[in-house]
């Protein structure tokens, strides 16, 4: 038995800011995916995934039935028969491993589900986001619900604010161009929950709140607008500003050994780095006007291009 595939995602802009109503832009990343599966002879990782699903089922039983109704009996039966989530999505890398699992469970076990084939009004998108937020909170303590939404719909999502999200189109890629967005593998597994609680702790300081509003969110919003308009020149200007703000104010979210590399990109303009998800490890997002130049400068690291300008 194997269910449909659900893909990973990349939040291009909006990490942390969307908690406080900045804009955000999330795109599906089809390089990684996952599906619910049952095997006759399960591997060690399948058994581990199944154990984790058992705990997840117990959590889902406590979710408010007015919000979402699961066919809990069918889900329990499948999990007891060894169902697991077979996924190539790296965990702790900021590309939505738990989001894809949540999307798969919603797709298969929710009664009266909203489907991709419907006219996706803003209300329907918000309802899905609220349901997914509740379902994914099991994994992170607090979830925006965006990762599962992206994975479930497999279309780019524009976040205008907490209560205003829409499906969007992004400018088509030009494979011959030099500019690119890429992923840099930090080689470290990041944990979302501690990073988010650190951010929430920082939010208690007025100075941090004002930096978030006047610098971080300002540049993030500008990046989203530039990206959607295809204004590459302005996008790189704003991405550089954003990269500087993150290096100054989000240092704990950047693994120590990447501080100098981060600074070097800003000084040489060969690339600009930003957080991919909550940081602390996993992937780091990079933006460059010249991918060949960036590859040379970052030759010690594994890079994956995710979008060409």
mmCIF file with all atom_site columns, C-alpha atoms in Angstrom, residues 14 121 124 139 154 166 188-189 236 249 257:
data_model
loop_
_atom_site.group_PDB
_atom_site.id
_atom_site.type_symbol
_atom_site.label_atom_id
_atom_site.label_alt_id
_atom_site.label_comp_id
_atom_site.label_asym_id
_atom_site.label_entity_id
_atom_site.label_seq_id
_atom_site.pdbx_PDB_ins_code
_atom_site.Cartn_x
_atom_site.Cartn_y
_atom_site.Cartn_z
_atom_site.occupancy
_atom_site.B_iso_or_equiv
_atom_site.pdbx_formal_charge
_atom_site.auth_seq_id
_atom_site.auth_comp_id
_atom_site.auth_asym_id
_atom_site.auth_atom_id
_atom_site.pdbx_PDB_model_num
ATOM 1  C CA . UNK A 1 14  ? 8.784   35.414 6.125  1.00 0.00 ? 14  UNK A CA 1
ATOM 2  C CA . UNK A 1 121 ? -11.497 31.051 -1.598 1.00 0.00 ? 121 UNK A CA 1
ATOM 3  C CA . UNK A 1 124 ? -11.234 27.980 2.634  1.00 0.00 ? 124 UNK A CA 1
ATOM 4  C CA . UNK A 1 139 ? 5.539   18.514 16.334 1.00 0.00 ? 139 UNK A CA 1
ATOM 5  C CA . UNK A 1 154 ? 1.416   22.074 -3.898 1.00 0.00 ? 154 UNK A CA 1
ATOM 6  C CA . UNK A 1 166 ? -3.843  33.504 -1.144 1.00 0.00 ? 166 UNK A CA 1
ATOM 7  C CA . UNK A 1 188 ? 23.631  20.169 11.230 1.00 0.00 ? 188 UNK A CA 1
ATOM 8  C CA . UNK A 1 189 ? 20.130  19.102 12.240 1.00 0.00 ? 189 UNK A CA 1
ATOM 9  C CA . UNK A 1 236 ? 18.918  41.761 -4.234 1.00 0.00 ? 236 UNK A CA 1
ATOM 10 C CA . UNK A 1 249 ? 19.790  40.267 15.532 1.00 0.00 ? 249 UNK A CA 1
ATOM 11 C CA . UNK A 1 257 ? 30.649  28.284 12.048 1.00 0.00 ? 257 UNK A CA 1
#
